PDB file of C-alpha atoms in Angstrom:
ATOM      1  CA  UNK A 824     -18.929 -49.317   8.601  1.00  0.00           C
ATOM      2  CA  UNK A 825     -17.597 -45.937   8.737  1.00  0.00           C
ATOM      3  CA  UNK A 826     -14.220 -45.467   6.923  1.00  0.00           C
ATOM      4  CA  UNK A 827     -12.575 -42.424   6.557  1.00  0.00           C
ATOM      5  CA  UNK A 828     -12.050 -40.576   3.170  1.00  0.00           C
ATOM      6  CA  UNK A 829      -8.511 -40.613   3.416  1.00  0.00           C
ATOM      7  CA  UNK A 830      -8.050 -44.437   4.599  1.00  0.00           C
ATOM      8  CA  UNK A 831      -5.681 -46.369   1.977  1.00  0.00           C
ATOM      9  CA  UNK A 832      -5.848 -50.579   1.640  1.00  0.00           C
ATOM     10  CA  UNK A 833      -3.624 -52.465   0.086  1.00  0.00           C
ATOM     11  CA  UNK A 834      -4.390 -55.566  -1.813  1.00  0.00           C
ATOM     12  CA  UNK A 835      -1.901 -58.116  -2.959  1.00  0.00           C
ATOM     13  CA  UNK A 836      -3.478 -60.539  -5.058  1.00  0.00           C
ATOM     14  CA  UNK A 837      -1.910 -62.321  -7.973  1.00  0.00           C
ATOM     15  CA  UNK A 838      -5.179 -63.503  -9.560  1.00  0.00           C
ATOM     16  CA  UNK A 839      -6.783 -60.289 -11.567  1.00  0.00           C
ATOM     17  CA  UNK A 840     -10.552 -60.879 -11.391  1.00  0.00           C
ATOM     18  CA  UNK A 841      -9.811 -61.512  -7.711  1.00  0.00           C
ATOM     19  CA  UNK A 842      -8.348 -58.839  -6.858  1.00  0.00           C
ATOM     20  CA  UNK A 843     -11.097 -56.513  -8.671  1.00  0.00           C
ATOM     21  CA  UNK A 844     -13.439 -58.104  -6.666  1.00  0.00           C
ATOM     22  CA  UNK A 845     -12.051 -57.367  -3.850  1.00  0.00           C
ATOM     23  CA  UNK A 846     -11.722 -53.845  -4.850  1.00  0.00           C
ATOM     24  CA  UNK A 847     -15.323 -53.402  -5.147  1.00  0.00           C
ATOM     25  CA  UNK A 848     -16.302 -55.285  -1.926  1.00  0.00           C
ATOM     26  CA  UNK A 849     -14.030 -52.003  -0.195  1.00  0.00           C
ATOM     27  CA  UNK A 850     -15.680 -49.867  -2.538  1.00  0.00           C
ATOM     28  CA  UNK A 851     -18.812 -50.980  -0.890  1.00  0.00           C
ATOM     29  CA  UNK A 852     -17.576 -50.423   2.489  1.00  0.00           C
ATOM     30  CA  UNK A 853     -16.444 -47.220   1.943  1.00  0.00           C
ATOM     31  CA  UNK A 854     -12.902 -47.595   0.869  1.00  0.00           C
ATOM     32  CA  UNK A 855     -11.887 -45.489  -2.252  1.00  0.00           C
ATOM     33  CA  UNK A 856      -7.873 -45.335  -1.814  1.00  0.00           C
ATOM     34  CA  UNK A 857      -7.301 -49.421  -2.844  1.00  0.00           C
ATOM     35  CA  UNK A 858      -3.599 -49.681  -4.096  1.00  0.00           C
ATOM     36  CA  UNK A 859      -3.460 -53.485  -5.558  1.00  0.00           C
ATOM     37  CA  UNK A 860      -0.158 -55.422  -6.157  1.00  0.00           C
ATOM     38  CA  UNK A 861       0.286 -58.858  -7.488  1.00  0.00           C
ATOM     39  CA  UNK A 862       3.613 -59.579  -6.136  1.00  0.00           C
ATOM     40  CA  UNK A 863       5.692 -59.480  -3.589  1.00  0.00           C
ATOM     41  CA  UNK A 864       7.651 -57.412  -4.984  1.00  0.00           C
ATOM     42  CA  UNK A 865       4.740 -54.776  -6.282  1.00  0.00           C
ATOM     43  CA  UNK A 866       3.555 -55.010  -2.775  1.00  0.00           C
ATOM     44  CA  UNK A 867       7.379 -53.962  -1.116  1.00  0.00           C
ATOM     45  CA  UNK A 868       7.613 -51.175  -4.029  1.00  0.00           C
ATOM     46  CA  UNK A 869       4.009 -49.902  -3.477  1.00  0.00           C
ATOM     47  CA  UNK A 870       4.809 -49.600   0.626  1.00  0.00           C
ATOM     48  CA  UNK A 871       7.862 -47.378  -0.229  1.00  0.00           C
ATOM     49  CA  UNK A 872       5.014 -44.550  -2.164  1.00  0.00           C
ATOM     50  CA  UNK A 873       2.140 -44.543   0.047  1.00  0.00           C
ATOM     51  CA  UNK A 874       1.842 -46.150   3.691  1.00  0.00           C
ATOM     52  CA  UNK A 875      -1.591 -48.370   3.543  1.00  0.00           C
ATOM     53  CA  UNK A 876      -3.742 -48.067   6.584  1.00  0.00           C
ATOM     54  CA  UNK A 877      -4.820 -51.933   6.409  1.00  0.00           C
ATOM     55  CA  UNK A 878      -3.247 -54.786   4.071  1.00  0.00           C
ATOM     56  CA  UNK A 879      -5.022 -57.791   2.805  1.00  0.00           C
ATOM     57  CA  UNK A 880      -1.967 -60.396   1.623  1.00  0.00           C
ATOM     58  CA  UNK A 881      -2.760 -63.473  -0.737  1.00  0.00           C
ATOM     59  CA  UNK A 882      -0.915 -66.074   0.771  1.00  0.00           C
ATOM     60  CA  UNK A 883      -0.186 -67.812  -2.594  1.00  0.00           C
ATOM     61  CA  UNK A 884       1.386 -65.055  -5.221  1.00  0.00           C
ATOM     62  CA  UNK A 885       2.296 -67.376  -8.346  1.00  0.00           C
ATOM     63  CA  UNK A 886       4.217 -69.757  -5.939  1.00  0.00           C
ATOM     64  CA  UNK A 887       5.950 -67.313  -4.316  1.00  0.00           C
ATOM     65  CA  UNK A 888       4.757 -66.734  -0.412  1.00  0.00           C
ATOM     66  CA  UNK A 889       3.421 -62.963   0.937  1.00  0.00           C
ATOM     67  CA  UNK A 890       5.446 -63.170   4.167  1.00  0.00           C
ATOM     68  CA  UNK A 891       8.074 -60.730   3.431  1.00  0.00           C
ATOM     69  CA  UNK A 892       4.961 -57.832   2.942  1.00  0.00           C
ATOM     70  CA  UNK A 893       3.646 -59.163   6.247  1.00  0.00           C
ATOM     71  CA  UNK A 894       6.952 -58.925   7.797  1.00  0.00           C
ATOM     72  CA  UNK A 895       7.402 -55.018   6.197  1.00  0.00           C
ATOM     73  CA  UNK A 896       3.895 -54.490   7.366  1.00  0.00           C
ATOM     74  CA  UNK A 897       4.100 -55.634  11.172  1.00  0.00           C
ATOM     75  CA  UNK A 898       7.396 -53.836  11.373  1.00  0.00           C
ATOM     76  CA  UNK A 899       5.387 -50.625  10.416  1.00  0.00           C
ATOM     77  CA  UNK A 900       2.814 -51.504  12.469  1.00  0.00           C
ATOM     78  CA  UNK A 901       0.164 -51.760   9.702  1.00  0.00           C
ATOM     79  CA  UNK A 902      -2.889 -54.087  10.447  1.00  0.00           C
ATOM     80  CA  UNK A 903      -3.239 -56.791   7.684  1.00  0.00           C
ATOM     81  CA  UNK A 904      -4.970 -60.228   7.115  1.00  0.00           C
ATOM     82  CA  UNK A 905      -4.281 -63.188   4.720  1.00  0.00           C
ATOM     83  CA  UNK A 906      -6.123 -64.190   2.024  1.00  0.00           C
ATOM     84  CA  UNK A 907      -6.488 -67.999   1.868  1.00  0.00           C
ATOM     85  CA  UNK A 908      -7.812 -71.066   0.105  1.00  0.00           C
ATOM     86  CA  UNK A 909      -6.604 -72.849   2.585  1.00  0.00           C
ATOM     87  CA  UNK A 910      -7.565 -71.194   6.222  1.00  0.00           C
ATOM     88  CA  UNK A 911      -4.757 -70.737   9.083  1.00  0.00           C
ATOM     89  CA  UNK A 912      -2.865 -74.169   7.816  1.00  0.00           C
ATOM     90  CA  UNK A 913      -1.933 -72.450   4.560  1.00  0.00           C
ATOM     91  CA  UNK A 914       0.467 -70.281   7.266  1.00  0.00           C
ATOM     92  CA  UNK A 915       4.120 -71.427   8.127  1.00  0.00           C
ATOM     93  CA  UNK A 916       4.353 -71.364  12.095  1.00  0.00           C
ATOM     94  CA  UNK A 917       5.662 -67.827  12.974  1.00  0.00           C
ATOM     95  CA  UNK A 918       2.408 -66.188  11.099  1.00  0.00           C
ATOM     96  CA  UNK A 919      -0.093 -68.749  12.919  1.00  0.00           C
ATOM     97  CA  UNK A 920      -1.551 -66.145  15.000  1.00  0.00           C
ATOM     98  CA  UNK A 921      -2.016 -63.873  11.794  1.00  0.00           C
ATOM     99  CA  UNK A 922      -6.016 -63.189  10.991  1.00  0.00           C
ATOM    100  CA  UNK A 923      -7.042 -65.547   7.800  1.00  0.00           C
ATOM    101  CA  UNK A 924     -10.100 -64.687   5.441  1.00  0.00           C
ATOM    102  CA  UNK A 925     -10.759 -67.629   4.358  1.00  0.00           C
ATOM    103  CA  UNK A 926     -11.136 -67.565   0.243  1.00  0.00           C
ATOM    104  CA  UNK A 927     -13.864 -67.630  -1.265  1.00  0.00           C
ATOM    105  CA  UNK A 928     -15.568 -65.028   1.173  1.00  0.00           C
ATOM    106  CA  UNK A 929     -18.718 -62.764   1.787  1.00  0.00           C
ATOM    107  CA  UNK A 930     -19.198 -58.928   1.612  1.00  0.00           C
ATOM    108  CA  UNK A 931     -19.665 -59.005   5.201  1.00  0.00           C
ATOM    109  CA  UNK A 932     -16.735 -61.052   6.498  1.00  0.00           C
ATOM    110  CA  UNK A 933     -14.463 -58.674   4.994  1.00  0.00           C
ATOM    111  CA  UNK A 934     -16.205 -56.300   6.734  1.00  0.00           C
ATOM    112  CA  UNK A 935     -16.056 -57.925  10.080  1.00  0.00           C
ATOM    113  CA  UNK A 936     -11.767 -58.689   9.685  1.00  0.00           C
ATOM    114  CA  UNK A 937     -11.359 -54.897   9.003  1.00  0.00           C
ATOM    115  CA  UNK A 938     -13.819 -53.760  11.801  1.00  0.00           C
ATOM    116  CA  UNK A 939     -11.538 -56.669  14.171  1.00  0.00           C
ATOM    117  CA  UNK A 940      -8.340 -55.382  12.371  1.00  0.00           C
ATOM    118  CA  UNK A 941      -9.039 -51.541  13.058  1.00  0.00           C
ATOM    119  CA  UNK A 942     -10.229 -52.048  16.389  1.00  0.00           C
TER     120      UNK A 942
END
C-alpha cells in the first residue's frame, strides 16, 4: 500500500497495548502521522488540532460509546471504521452500514479496510 507522507490516522482506543499495536500495524503500512485518543472526548479535542485523513473508532471506550467521533467525522467527511469485539451487532441501528474490523485482527485486514476506506 502506498500512503502518502503527509497522511494523518486517528486511533481511538481505550485499551493501551491495543492501541500501540495498532500503531505499529500503520507503521507497517506506511503511516507515520498516528494521533491516538482513548476517549471520546480526546478523540473530539484531537479533531479540533489536526484533521485525520482516516479514523479507526473503538466501539467500546470504558463504557462510554464512539458515536459522537463518528458523527464529527462523517460530518467532515473523514473515512473511518469501527473497531469491534463484537462485529456489525456491537453497532446501534443508524451506524449499521458503518465498516467493522472485527477485533482481534490481521496486518492485512487493516490494510484491506483502509485500501476500501480510501478508495
Amino acid at each position: 500500500m502506498n500512503i502518502d507522507q503527509d497522511f494523518r490516522v486517528l486511533v481511538v482506543e481505550d485499551e493501551a497495548l491495543i492501541s500501540m499495536l495498532i500503531e505499529d500495524m500503520l507503521s507497517d503500512i506506511g503511516c507515520r502521522n498516528v494521533d491516538v485518543a482513548p476517549s471520546v472526548e480526546a478523540a473530539l479535542a484531537a479533531l479540533e488540532k489536526a484533521e485525520p485523513h482516516f479514523a479507526m473508532l473503538d466501539v467500546n471506550l470504558n463504557g462510554k460509546r464512539s458515536f459522537p467521533v463518528a458523527d464529527a467525522l462523517a460530518s467532515r467527511e473523514i473515512p473511518f471504521i469501527f473497531l469491534s469485539g463484537y462485529g456489525a451487532q456491537g453497532l446501534d441501528q443508524p451506524y449499521r452500514d458503518a465498516k467493522v474490523l472485527q477485533k482481534p485482527f490481521q496486518l492485512a485486514e487493516l490494510e484491506t479496510c483502509l485500501e476500501d476506506a480510501l478508495g
